[in-house]
Structure formats: structure tokens, C-alpha cells
Phi, psi and omega in degrees: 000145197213122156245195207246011180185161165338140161273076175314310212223124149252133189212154191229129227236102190251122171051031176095350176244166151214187202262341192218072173273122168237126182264087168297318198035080183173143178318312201239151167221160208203114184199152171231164200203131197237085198283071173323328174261047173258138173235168216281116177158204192260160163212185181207137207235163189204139172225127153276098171252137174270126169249163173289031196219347162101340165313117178235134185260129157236169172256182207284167163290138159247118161296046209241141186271088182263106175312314180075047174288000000 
């Protein structure tokens, strides 16, 4: 992720609520995300990044199906 300014904040928002925060403080972030507590059914994730200038991006809802094999 490359913002137009510091990256304050990366966070990531599961069935409203959320679950992951990383504060990079850098133009740029990198991050992986692993939902250990996922149960079996759909759930729908949104990753929001904040910059320090208070500009925020989000993405389309992702949508994933865990079966729970």
C-alpha cells in the first residue's frame, strides 16, 4: 500500500467490526493478516487505511466462505 502521505493507520474491519491494526508511520505498508478465529460460514472484511493528514481509503468488501474443514 503507497499513500499520498504517512500511512498512520492500517485496519482491518470484519462483520463491522474490527480485528487488526497497524500503525506504520511511512508512505508505504506491508502487512499480512491471518483470521485465527474464523468460523464456519461467510463473513465480509474491509481494509481501511488513514494517513496522517487524516485522508482515508477503503476497499470494496471481501467476501469469504469458511467451510471449517
Amino acid at each position: 500500500m503507497l499513500g499520498t502521505a504517512p500511512i498512520a493507520a492500517v485496519e482491518i474491519i470484519k462483520d463491522g467490526k474490527f480485528v487488526y491494526k497497524a500503525e506504520p508511520n511511512s508512505d508505504t505498508a506491508e502487512f499480512d493478516y491471518s483470521d485465527n478465529a474464523a468460523a464456519k460460514g461467510q463473513s465480509w472484511y474491509y481494509v481501511r487505511a488513514v494517513q496522517a493528514d487524516r485522508n482515508m481509503a477503503w476497499s470494496s468488501p471481501i467476501w469469504i466462505a469458511y467451510s471449517g474443514q
